[in-house]
Structures are given as C-alpha cells and as structure tokens.
Tab-separated table of C-alpha atoms in Angstrom:
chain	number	residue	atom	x	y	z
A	699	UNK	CA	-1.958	2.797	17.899
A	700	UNK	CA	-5.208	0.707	17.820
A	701	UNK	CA	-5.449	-2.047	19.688
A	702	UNK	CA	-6.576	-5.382	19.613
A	703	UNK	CA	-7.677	-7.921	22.343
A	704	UNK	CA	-8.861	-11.902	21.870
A	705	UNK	CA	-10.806	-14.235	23.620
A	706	UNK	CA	-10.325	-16.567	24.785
A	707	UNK	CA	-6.601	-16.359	24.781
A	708	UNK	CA	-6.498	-20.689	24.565
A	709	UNK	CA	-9.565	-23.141	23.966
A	710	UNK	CA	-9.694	-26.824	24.031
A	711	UNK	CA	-12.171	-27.982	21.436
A	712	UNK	CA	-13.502	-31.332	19.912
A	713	UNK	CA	-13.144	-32.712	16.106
A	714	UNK	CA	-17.226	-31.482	14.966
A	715	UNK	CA	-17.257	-28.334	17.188
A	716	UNK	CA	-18.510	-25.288	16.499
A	717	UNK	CA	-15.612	-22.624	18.215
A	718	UNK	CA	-16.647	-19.031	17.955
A	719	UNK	CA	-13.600	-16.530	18.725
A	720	UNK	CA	-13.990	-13.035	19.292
A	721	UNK	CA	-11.822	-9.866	18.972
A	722	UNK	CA	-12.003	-5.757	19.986
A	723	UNK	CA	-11.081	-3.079	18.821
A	724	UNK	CA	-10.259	-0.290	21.527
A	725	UNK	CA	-11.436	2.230	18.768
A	726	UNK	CA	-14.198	2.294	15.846
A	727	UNK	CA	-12.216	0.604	12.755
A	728	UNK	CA	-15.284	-0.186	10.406
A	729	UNK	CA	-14.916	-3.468	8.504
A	730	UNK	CA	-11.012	-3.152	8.467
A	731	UNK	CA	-10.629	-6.769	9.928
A	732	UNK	CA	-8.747	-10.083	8.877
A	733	UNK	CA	-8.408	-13.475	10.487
A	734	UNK	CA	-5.238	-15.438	10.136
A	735	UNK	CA	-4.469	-19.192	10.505
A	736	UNK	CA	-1.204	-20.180	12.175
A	737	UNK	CA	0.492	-23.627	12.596
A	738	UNK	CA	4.126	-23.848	14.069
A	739	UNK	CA	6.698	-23.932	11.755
A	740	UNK	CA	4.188	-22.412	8.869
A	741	UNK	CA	3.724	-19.432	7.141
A	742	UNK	CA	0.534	-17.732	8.676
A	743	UNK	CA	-2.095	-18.134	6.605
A	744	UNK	CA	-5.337	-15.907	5.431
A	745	UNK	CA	-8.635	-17.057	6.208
A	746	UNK	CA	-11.330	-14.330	6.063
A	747	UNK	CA	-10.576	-10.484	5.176
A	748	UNK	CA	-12.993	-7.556	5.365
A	749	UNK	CA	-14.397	-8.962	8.540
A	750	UNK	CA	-16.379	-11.076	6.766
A	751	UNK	CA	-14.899	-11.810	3.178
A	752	UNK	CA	-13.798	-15.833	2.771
A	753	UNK	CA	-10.695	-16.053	1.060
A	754	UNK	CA	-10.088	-18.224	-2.124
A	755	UNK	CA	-9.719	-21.973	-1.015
A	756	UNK	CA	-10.496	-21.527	2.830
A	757	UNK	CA	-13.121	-24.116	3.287
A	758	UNK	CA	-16.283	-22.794	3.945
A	759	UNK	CA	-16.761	-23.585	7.108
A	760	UNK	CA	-14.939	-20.751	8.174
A	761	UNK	CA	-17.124	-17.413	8.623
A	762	UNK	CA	-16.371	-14.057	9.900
A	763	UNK	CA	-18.846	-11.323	11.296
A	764	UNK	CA	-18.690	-7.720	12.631
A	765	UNK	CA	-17.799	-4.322	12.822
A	766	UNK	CA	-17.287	-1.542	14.380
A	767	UNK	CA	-15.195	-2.647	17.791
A	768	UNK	CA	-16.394	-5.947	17.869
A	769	UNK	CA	-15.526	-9.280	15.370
A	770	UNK	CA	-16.248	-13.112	15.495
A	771	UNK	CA	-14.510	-15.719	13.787
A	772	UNK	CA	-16.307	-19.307	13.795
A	773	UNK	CA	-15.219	-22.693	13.133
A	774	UNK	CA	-18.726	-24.535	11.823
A	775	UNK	CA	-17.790	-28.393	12.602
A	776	UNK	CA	-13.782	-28.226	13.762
A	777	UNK	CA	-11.797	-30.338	11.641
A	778	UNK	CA	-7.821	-31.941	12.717
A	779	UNK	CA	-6.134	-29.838	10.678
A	780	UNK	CA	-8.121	-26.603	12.579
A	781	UNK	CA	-5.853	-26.802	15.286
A	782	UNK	CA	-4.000	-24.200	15.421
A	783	UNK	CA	-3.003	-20.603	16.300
A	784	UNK	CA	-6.056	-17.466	14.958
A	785	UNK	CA	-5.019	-14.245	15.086
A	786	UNK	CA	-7.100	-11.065	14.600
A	787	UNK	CA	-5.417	-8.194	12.723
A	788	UNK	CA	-6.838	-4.525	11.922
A	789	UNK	CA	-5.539	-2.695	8.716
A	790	UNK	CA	-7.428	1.116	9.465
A	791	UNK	CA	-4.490	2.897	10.633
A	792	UNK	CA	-1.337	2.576	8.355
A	793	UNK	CA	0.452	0.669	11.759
A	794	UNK	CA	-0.801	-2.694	11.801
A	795	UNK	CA	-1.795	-4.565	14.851
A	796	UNK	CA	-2.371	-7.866	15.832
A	797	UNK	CA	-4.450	-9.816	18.526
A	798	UNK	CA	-2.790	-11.642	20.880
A	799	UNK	CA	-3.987	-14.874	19.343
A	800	UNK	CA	-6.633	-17.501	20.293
A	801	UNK	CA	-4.668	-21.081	20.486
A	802	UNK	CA	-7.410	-24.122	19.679
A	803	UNK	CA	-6.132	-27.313	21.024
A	804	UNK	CA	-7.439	-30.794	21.289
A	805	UNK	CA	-9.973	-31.623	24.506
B	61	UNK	CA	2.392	-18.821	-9.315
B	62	UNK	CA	3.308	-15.919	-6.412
B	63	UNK	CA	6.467	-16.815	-4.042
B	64	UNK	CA	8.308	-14.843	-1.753
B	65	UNK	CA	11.482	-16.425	-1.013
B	66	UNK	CA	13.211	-15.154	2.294
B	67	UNK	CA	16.936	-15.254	2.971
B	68	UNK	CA	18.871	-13.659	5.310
B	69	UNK	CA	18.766	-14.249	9.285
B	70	UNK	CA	21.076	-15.954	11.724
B	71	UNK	CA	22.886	-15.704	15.519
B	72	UNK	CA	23.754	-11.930	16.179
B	73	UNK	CA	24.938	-10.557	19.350
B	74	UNK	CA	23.123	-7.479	21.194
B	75	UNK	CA	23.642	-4.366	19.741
B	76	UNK	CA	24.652	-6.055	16.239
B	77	UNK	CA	23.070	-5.731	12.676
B	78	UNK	CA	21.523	-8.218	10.890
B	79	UNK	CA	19.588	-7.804	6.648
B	80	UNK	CA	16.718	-9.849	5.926
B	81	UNK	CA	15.792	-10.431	1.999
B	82	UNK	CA	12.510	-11.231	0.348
B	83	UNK	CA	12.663	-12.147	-3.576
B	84	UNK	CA	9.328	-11.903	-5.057
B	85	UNK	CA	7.993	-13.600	-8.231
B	86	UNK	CA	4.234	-14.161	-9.819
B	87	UNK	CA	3.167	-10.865	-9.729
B	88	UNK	CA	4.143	-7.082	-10.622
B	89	UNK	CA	6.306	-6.100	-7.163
B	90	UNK	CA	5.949	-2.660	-7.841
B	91	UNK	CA	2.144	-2.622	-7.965
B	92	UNK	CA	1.997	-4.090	-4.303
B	93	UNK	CA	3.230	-3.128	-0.652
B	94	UNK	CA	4.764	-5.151	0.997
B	95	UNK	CA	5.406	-5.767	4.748
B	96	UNK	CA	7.380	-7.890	7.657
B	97	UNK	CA	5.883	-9.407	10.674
B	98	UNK	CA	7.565	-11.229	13.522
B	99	UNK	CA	6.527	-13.785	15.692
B	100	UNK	CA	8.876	-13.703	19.072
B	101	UNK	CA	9.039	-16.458	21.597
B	102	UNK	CA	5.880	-17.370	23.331
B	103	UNK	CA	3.920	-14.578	21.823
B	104	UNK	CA	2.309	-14.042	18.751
B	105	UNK	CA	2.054	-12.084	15.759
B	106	UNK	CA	3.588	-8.684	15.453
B	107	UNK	CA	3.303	-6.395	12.460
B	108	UNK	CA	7.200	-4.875	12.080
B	109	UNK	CA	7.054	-2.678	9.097
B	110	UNK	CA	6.056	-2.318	5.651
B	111	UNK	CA	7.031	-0.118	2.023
B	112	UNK	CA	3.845	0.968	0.530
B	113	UNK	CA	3.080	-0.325	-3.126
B	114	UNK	CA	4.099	3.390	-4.814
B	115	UNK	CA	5.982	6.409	-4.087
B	116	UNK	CA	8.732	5.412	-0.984
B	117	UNK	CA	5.895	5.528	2.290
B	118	UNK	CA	7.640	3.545	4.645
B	119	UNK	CA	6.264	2.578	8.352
B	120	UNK	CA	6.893	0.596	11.470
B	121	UNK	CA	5.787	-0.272	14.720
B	122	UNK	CA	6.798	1.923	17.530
B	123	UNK	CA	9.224	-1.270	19.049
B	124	UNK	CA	11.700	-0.843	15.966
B	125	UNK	CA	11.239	2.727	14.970
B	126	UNK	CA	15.151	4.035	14.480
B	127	UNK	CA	16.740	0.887	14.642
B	128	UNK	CA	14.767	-0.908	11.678
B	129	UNK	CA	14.866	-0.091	7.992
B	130	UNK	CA	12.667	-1.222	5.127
B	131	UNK	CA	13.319	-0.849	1.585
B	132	UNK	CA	12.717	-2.168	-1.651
B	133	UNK	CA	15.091	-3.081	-5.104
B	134	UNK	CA	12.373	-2.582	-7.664
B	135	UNK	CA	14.850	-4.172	-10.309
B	136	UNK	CA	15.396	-6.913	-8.576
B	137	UNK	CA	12.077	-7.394	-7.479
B	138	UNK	CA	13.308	-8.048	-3.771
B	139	UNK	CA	12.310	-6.478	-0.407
B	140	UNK	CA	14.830	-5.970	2.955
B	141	UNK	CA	14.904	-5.440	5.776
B	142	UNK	CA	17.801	-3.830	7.882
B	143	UNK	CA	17.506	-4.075	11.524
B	144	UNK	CA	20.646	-2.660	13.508
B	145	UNK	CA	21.167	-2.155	17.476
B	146	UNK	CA	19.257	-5.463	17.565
B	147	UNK	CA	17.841	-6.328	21.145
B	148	UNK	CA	17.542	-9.864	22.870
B	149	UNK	CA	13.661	-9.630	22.362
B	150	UNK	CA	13.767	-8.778	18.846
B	151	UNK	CA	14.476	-12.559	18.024
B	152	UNK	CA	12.026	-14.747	16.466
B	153	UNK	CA	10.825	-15.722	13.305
B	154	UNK	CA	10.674	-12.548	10.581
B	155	UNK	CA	8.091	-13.195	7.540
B	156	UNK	CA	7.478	-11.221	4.797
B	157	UNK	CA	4.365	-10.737	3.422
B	158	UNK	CA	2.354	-9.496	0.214
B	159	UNK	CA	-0.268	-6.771	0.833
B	160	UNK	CA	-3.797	-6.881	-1.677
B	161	UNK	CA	-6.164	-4.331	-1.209
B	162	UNK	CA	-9.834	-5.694	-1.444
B	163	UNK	CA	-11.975	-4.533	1.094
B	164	UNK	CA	-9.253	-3.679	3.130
B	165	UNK	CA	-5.003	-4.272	3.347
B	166	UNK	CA	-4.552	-7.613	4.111
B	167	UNK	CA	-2.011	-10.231	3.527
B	168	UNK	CA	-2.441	-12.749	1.305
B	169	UNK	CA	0.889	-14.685	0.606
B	170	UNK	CA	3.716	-14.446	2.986
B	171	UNK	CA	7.074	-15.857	2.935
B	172	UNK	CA	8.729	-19.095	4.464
B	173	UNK	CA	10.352	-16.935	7.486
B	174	UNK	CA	13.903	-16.650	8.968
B	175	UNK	CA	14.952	-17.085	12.250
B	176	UNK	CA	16.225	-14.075	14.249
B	177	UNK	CA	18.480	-14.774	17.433
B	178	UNK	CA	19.723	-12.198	19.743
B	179	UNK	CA	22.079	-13.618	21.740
B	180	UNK	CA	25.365	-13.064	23.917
C-alpha cells in the first residue's frame, strides 16, 4: 500500500497566520492528492482535490501545491473556524490511504 | 440536494457482528462509488472499504480484509456495510462517503457517521 506521512503532526497557530502543511508520498503518485478538513463531531470535509484543485465553496484562502511525492496545503490568513484536524489522502492505488493528520490549534 | 443518511451502529462485544447503512439521495447512486472510512480513538482517518460505481469491484484495507463486507441495494439506493469478528480497535466513528471523479477519486459528500464500540 502507499503511504502517507504529515508534518507537523500538531501546530499551534494565530487568527491571520499563514500555516503551510506538508505531506509524502513513499512512492511517485502524480497529482492523485486531496486535502480534507476535520472538526470533532463533523463530517470530514473536502477542501482541495487534484493536489491543487479548490473545491466549490472552500474559501479561497485555501491552496494546494505538488506532485510527485511531495504536497503542501496552506492556510493564507488563518481564520477561527480553521481550527481543526487536515488530513492528506492519495487516491492512485484503488486502496486508499490517509495521512496521519496535522491538528491546528490556537497559540 | 445530495445526503447520505447513515444508520446502523451501536455496543457489540468482541468477536460480534454489527451492519452499517447509508441511504443516498440527490444524485444517480448507481453512477457513483461509494466508500466507508473510520476514524478510531486518538487517531485519524482511515479509508475501510469501498463498491466501485459499476460492475460489483469491491475493496478494503488490509485491517478488515475477511471480516468486513461492502455492498450495495441499487433499488434502494442504500450502501452497507457488514463487519463481523469485530475487534476492540475496530471502534470509532464509521462514515460513508460519495466518490466524484475529477482529476482524481475523491470524496466530496460524506455521511453524518455512526459510532462503533467494541467492548466486553
């Protein structure tokens, strides 16, 4: 299976930040990369697909970049309601996998 | 409007069986796959399985293979998910999920959740 790894695996960031998470692939998997959203108690939500690809309604301060092994999401001026799990996710083998998650907190 | 409704879930004991149910509506069921994913005590995310969109390709993750089964009632426009000789760290929360294909598979509307608990 492909793997996925995060950093960093927790973050403490301020309301304006810019916060810049990245995940690896242990193996080539193109652009086959999406970012997801997660607040406890909620439905995970979609934020960029394609590695790079802003989904409908996600503000736009939300940007993806990559490919290859390597992907970054970033967070262009953090907002209260940004805080919150991100997880990584590949889609080029037919077995999904996840990162481990990045959790961004309040400093 | 698309909504995946989830039902199922509950207390089991180890080794017991447990079906999870996810009614979809908004959009043509059979033109999509359609997938669980877990999220387990103090971890994250972890894909579980999923019924492709046509034919009957079915796949999961190596930590349910034989013990998990996903299917799909076409008619009723609902997915399941069996899961038997359930395991203390299979609970958690189980979500279904919609798959599009734009770019890549990704999920773009997912389910409420149900909790899992795998207890003695």
């Amino acid at each position: 299976d492909i793997q996925m790894t995060q950093s960093p695996s927790s973050l403490s960031a301020s309301v304006g930040d810019r916060v810049t998470i990245t995940c690896r692939a242990n193996q080539s998997i193109s652009n086959y990369v999406n970012w997801y959203q997660h607040k406890s108690g909620k439905a995970p939500q979609l934020l960029i697909y394609g590695a790079s690809r802003l989904e409908s309604g996600v503000p736009s301060r939300f940007s993806g970049s990559g490919s290859g092994t390597d992907f970054t999401l970033t967070i262009n001026g953090l907002q209260p309601e940004d805080f919150a799990a991100y997880y990584c996710q590949q889609s080029f083998s037919t077995v999904f996998t996840f990162g481990p998650g990045t959790k961004v907190d309040i400093k | 409007e698309v909504q995946l409704l989830q039902s199922g879930g509950g207390l089991v004991q180890p080794g017991g069986s447990l079906r999870l149910s996810c009614e979809a509506s908004g959009f043509t069921f059979t033109g999509y796959a359609m997938a669980w994913v877990r999220q387990t005590p103090g971890k994250g995310l972890e894909w579980v399985s999923a019924f492709g969109g046509s034919g009957d390709s079915t796949y999961y993750a190596d930590s349910v293979k034989g013990r998990f089964t996903v299917y799909r009632d076409n008619v009723k426009n609902t997915l399941f998910l069996q899961m038997n000789s359930l395991r203390v760290e299979d609970t958690g929360i189980y979500y279904c999920a919609k798959e599009r294909f734009v770019e890549c598979r990704h999920f773009d509307y997912w389910g409420q959740g149900s909790q899992v608990t795998v207890s003695s």
